[in-house]
PDB file of C-alpha atoms in Angstrom:
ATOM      1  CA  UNK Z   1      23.331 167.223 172.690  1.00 60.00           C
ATOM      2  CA  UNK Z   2      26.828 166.176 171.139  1.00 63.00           C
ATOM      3  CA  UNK Z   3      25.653 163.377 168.491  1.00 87.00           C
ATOM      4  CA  UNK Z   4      26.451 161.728 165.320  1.00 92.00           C
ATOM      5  CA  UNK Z   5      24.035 159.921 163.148  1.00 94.00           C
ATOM      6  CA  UNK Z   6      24.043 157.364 160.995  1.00 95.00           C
ATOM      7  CA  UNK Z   7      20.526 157.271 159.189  1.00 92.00           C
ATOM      8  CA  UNK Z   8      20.916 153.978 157.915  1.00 94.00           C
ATOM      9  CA  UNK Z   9      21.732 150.517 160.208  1.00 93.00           C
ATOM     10  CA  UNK Z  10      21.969 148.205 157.104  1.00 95.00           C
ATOM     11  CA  UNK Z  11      22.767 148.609 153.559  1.00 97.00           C
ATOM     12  CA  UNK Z  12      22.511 145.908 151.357  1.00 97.00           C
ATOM     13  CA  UNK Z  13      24.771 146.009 147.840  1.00 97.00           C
ATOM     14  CA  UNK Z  14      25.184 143.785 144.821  1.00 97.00           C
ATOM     15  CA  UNK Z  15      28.915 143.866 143.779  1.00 97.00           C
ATOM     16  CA  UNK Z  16      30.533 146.144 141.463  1.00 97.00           C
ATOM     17  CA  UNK Z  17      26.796 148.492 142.698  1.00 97.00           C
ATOM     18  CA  UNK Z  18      27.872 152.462 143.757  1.00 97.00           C
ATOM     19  CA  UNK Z  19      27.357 152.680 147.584  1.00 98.00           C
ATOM     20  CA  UNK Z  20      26.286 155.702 150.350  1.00 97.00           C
ATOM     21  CA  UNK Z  21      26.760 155.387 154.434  1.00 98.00           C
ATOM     22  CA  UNK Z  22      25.233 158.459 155.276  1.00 97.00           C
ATOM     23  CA  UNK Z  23      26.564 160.127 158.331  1.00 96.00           C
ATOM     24  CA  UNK Z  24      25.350 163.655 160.382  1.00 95.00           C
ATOM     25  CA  UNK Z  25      26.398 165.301 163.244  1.00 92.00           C
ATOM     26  CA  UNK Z  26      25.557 168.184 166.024  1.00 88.00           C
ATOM     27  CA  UNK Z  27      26.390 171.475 165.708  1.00 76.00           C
ATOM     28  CA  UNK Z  28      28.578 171.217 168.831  1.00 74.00           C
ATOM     29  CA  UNK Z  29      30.440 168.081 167.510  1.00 75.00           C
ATOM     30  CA  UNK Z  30      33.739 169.618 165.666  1.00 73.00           C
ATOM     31  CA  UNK Z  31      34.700 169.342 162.411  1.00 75.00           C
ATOM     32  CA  UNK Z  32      37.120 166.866 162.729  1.00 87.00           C
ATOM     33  CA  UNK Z  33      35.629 163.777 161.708  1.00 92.00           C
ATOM     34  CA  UNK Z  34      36.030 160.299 160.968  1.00 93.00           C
ATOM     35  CA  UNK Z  35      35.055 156.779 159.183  1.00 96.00           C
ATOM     36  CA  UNK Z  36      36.501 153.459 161.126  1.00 95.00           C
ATOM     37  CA  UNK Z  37      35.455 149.944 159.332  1.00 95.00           C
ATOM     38  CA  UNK Z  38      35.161 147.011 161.188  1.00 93.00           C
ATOM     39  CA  UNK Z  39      35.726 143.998 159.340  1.00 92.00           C
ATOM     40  CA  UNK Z  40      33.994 140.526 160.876  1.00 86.00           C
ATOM     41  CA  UNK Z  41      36.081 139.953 164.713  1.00 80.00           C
ATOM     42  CA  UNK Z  42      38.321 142.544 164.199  1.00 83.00           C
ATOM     43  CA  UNK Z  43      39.470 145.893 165.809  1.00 84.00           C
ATOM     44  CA  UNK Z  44      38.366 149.323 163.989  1.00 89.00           C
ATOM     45  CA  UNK Z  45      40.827 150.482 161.103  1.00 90.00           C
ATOM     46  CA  UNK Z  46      40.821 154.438 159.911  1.00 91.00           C
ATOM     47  CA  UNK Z  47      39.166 154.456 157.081  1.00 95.00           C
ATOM     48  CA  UNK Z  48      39.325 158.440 156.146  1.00 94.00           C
ATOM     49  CA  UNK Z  49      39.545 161.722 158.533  1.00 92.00           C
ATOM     50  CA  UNK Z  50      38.490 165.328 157.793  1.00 91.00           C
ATOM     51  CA  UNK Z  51      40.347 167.441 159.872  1.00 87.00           C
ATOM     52  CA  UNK Z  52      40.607 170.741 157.071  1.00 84.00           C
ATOM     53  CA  UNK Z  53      40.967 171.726 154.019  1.00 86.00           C
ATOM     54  CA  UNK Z  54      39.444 170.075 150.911  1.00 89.00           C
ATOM     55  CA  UNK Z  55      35.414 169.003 151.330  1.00 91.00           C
ATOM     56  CA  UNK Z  56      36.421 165.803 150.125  1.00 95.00           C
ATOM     57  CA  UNK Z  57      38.580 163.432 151.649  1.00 95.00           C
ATOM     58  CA  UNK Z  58      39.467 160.230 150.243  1.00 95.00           C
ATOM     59  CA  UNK Z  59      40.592 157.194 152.247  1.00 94.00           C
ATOM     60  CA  UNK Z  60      41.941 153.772 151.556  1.00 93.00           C
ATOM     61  CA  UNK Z  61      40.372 150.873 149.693  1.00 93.00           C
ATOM     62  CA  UNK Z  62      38.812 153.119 147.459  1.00 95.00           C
ATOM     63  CA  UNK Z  63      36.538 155.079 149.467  1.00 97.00           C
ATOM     64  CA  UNK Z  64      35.720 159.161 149.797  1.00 97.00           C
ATOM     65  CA  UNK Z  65      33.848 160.986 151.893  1.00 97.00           C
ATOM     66  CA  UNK Z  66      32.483 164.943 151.062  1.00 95.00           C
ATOM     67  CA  UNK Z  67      31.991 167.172 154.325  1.00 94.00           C
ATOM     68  CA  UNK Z  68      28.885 169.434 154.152  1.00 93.00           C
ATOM     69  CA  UNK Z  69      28.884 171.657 156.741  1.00 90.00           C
ATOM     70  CA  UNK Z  70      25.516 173.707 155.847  1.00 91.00           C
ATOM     71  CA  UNK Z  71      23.947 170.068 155.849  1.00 92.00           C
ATOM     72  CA  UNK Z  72      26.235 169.250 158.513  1.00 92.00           C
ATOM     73  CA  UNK Z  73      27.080 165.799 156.786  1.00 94.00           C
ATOM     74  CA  UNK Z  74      29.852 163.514 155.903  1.00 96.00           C
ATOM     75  CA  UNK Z  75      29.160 160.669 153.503  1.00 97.00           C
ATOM     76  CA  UNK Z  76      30.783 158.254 152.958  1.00 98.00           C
ATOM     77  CA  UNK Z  77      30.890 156.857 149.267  1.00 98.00           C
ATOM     78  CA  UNK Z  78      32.341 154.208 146.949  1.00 98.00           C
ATOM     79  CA  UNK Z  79      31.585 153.978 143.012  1.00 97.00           C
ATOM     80  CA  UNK Z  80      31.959 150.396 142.830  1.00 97.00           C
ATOM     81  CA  UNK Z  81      32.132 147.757 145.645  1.00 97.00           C
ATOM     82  CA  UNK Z  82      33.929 144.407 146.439  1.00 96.00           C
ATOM     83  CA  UNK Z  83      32.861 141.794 148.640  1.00 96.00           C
ATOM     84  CA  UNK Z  84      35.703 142.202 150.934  1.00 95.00           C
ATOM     85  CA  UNK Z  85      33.745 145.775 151.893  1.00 97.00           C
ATOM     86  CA  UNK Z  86      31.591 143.783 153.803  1.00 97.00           C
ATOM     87  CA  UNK Z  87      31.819 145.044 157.039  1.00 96.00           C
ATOM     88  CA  UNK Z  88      30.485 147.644 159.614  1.00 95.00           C
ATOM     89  CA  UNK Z  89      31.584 150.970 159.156  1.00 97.00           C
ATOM     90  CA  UNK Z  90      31.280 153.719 161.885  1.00 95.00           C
ATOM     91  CA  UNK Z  91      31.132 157.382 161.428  1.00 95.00           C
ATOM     92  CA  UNK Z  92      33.030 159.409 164.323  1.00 92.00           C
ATOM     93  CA  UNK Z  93      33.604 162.695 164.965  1.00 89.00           C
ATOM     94  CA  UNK Z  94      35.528 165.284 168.127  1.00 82.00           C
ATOM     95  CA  UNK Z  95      33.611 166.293 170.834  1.00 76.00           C
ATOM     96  CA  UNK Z  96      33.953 170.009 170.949  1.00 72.00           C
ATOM     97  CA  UNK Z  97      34.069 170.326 174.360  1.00 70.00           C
ATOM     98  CA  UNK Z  98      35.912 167.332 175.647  1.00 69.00           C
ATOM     99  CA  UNK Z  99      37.855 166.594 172.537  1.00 70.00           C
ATOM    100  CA  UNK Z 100      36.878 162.939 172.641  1.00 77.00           C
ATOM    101  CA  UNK Z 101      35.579 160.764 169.842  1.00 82.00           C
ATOM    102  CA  UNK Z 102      31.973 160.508 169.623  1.00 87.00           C
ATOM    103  CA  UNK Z 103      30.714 157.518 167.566  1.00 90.00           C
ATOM    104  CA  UNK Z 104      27.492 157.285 165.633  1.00 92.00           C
ATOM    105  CA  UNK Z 105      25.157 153.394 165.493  1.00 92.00           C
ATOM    106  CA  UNK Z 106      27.237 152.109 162.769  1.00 93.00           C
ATOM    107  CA  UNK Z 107      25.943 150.838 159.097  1.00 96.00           C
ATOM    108  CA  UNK Z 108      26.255 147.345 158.476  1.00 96.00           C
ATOM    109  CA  UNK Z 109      27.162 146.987 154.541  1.00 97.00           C
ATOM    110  CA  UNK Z 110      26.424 143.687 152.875  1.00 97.00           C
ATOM    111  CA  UNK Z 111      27.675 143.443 149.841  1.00 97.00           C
ATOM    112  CA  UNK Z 112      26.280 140.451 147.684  1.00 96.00           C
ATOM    113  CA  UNK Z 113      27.456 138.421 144.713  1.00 94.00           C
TER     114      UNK Z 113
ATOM    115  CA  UNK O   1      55.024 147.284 164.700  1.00 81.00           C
ATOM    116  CA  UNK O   2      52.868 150.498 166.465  1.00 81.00           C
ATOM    117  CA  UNK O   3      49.929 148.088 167.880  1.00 91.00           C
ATOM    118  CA  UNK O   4      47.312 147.872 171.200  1.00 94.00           C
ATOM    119  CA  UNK O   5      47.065 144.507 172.512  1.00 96.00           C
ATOM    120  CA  UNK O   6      43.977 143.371 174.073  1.00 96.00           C
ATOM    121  CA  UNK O   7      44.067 140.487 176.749  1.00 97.00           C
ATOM    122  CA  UNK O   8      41.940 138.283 176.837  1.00 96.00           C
ATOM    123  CA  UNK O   9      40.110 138.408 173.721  1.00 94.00           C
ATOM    124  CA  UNK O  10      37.323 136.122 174.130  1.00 95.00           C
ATOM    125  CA  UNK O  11      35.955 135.404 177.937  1.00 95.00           C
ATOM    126  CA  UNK O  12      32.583 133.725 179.430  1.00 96.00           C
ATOM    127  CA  UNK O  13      32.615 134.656 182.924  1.00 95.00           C
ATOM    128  CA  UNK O  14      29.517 134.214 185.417  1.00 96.00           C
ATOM    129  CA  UNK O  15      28.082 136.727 187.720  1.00 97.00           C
ATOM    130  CA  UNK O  16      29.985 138.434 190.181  1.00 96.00           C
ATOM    131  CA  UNK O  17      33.585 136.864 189.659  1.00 96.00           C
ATOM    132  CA  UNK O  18      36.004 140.060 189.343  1.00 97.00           C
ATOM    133  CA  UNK O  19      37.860 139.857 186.043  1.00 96.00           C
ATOM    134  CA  UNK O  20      40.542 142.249 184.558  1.00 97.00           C
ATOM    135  CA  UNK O  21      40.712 142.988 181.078  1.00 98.00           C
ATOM    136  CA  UNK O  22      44.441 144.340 180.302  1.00 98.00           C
ATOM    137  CA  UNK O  23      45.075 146.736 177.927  1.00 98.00           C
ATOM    138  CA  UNK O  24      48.652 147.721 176.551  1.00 98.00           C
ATOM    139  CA  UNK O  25      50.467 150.206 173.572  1.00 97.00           C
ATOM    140  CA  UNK O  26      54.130 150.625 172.663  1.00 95.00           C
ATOM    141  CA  UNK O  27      53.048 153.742 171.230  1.00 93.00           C
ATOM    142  CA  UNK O  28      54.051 156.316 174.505  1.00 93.00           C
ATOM    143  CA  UNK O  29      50.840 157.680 173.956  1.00 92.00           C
ATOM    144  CA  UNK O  30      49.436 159.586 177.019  1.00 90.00           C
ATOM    145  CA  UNK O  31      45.839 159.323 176.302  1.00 90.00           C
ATOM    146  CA  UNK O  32      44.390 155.846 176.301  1.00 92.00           C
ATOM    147  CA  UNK O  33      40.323 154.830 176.846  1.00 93.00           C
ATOM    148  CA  UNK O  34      38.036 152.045 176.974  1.00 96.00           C
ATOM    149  CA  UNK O  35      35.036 151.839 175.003  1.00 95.00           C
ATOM    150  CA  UNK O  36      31.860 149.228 175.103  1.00 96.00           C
ATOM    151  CA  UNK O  37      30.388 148.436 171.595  1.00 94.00           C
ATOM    152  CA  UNK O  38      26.667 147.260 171.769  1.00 92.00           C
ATOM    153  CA  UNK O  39      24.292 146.380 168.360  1.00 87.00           C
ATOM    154  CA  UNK O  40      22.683 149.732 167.061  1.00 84.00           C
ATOM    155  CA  UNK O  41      24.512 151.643 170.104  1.00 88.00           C
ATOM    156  CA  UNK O  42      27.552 151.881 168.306  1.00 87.00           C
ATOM    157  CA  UNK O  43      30.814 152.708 170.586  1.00 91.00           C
ATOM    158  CA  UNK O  44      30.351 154.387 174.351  1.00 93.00           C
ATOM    159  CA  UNK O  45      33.193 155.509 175.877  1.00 93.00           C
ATOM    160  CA  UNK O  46      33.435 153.714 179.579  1.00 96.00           C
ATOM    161  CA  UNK O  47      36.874 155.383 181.327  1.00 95.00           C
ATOM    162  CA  UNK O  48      40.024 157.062 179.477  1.00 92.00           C
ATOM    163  CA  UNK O  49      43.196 158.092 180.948  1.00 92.00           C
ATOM    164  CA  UNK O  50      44.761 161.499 179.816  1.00 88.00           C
ATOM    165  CA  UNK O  51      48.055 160.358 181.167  1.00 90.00           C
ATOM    166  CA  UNK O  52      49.653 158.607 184.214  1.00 94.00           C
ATOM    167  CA  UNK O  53      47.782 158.685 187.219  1.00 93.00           C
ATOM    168  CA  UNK O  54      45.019 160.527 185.752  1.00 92.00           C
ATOM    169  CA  UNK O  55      41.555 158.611 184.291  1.00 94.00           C
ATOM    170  CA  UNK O  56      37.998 159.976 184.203  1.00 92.00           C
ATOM    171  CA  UNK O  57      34.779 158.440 183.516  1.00 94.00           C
ATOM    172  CA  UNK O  58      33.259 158.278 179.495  1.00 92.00           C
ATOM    173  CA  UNK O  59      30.377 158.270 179.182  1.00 90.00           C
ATOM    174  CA  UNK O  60      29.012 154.696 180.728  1.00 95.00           C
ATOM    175  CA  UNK O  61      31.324 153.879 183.381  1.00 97.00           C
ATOM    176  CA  UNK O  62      29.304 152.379 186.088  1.00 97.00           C
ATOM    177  CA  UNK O  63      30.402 148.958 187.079  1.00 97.00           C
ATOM    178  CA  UNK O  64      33.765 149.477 185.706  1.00 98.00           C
ATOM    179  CA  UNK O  65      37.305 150.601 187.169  1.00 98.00           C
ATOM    180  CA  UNK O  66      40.724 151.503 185.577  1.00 98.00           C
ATOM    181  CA  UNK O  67      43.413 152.614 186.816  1.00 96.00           C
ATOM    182  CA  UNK O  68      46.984 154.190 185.101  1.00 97.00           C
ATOM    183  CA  UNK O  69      49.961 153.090 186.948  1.00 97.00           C
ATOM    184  CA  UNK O  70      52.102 152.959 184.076  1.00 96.00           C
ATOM    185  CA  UNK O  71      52.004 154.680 180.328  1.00 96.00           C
ATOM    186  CA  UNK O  72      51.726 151.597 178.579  1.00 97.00           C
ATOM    187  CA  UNK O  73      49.039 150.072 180.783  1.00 97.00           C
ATOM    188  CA  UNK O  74      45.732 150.765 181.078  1.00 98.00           C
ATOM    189  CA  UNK O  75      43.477 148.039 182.512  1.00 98.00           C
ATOM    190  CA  UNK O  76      39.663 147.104 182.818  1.00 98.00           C
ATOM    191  CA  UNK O  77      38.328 146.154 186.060  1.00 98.00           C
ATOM    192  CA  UNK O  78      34.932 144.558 186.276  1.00 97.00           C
ATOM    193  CA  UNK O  79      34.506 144.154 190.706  1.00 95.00           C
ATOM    194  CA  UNK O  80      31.396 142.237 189.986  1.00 97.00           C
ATOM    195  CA  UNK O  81      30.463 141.362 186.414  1.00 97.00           C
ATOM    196  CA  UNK O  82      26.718 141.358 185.618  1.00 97.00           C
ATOM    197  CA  UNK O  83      25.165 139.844 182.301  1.00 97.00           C
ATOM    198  CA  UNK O  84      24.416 143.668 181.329  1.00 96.00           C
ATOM    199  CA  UNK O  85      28.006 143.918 180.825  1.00 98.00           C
ATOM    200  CA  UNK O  86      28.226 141.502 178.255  1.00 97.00           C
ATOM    201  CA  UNK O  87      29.447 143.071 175.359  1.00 97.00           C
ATOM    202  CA  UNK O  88      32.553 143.811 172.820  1.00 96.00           C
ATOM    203  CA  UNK O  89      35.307 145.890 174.160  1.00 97.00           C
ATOM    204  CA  UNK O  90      37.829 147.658 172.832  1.00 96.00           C
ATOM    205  CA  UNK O  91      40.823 150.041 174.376  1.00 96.00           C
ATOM    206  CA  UNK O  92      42.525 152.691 172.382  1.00 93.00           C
ATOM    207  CA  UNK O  93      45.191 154.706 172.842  1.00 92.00           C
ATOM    208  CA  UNK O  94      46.665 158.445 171.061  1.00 87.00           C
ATOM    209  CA  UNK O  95      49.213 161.283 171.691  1.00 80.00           C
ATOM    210  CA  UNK O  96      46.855 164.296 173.288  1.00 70.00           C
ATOM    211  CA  UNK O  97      44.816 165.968 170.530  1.00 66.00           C
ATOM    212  CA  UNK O  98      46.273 163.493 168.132  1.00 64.00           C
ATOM    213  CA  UNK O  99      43.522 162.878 165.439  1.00 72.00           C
ATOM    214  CA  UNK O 100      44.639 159.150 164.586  1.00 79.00           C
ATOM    215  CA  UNK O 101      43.597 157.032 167.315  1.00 86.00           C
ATOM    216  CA  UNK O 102      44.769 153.366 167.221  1.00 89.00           C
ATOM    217  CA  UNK O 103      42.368 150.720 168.315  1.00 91.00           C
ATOM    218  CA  UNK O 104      42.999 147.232 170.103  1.00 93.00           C
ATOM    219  CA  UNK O 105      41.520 144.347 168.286  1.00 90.00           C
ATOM    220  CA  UNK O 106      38.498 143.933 170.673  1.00 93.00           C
ATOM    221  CA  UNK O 107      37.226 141.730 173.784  1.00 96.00           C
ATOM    222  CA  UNK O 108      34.579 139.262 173.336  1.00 95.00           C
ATOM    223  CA  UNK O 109      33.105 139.450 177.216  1.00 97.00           C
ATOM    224  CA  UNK O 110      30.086 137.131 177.663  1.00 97.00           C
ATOM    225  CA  UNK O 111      28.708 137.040 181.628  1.00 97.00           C
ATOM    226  CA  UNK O 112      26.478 134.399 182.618  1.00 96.00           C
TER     227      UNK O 112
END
């Protein structure tokens, strides 16, 4: 089955604290893959995209993410959070077969003062 | 500014009273979709539209309709909304095989 994972539903952080949303995905998802954040009652903003290229993509606000295809992975990381990251953040990635985005449970990060 | 808009984006309905959700870009994009998000379920894709004229089911599409008449357009039909459908909802649009897909700010749908 086409799938991506997100092992981790909640992460709780202290501020300034190194963070990891771990994210894995099928064999027959593609390689093109994504991180969305969600902050509180808004829409879903690209965070980062692998498409090719470099293992290790970085996005905006600060945050990188390293694809690993023999662990078939893509992490997302920060070395020092803010309290403004708290939000939900989504791991996607391409169906291979239909080409459509295929999103994994999300991971709630709560970063705390 | 490229954007989705969402209409409306909060709604308590009750059971069984149609309601539309309208969707709309001023992107051109051809492929637009409509997804559900649920806690610990993440996003499921209900209907997209791969251009004019042309939608197909996601992945949960059962008690939901669309339809394409126009490129800019691409409404949510609930015929007869039950509290299961209570949820967040959000349409998105992108050119075909585009990677960046653009999101709508999300519907707040509460049925009752």
């Amino acid at each position: 089955a086409q799938s991506v994972t997100q092992l981790d539903s909640q992460v709780p952080v202290f501020e300034e604290a190194p963070v990891e949303l771990r994210c894995n995905y099928s064999s027959s998802v593609s390689v093109y893959l994504f991180w969305y954040v969600q902050y509180p009652n808004q829409g879903l903003q690209l965070l980062l995209k692998y498409l090719s290229g470099s293992t290790l993509v970085k996005g905006i606000n600060g945050f990188e993410a390293e694809f690993n295809k023999s662990q078939t992975s893509f992490h997302l990381r920060k070395p020092s959070v803010h309290i403004s990251d708290t939000a939900e953040y989504f791991c996607a990635g391409r169906s291979s077969n239909t080409g459509k985005l295929i999103f994994g449970q999300g991971t709630t990060l709560q970063v705390k003062p | 500014e490229a954007q989705v808009t969402q209409n409306p984006r909060y709604l308590i309905t009750v059971t069984g009273k149609k309601l539309t959700v309208t969707c709309s870009q001023n992107m051109n994009h051809e492929y637009m979709s409509w997804y559900r998000q649920d806690p610990g379920l993440g996003l499921r894709q209900i209907y997209y539209s791969m251009n004019v004229e042309v939608t197909d089911k996601g992945d949960v599409p059962e008690g939901y309709k669309v339809s394409r008449k126009e490129k800019r357009n691409f409404p949510l039909i609930l015929e007869s909304p039950s509290p299961n459908q209570t949820s967040l909802y959000f349409c998105a649009s992108s050119t075909q095989g585009a990677n960046t897909i653009y999101f709508g700010e999300g519907s707040w749908l509460t049925v009752v």
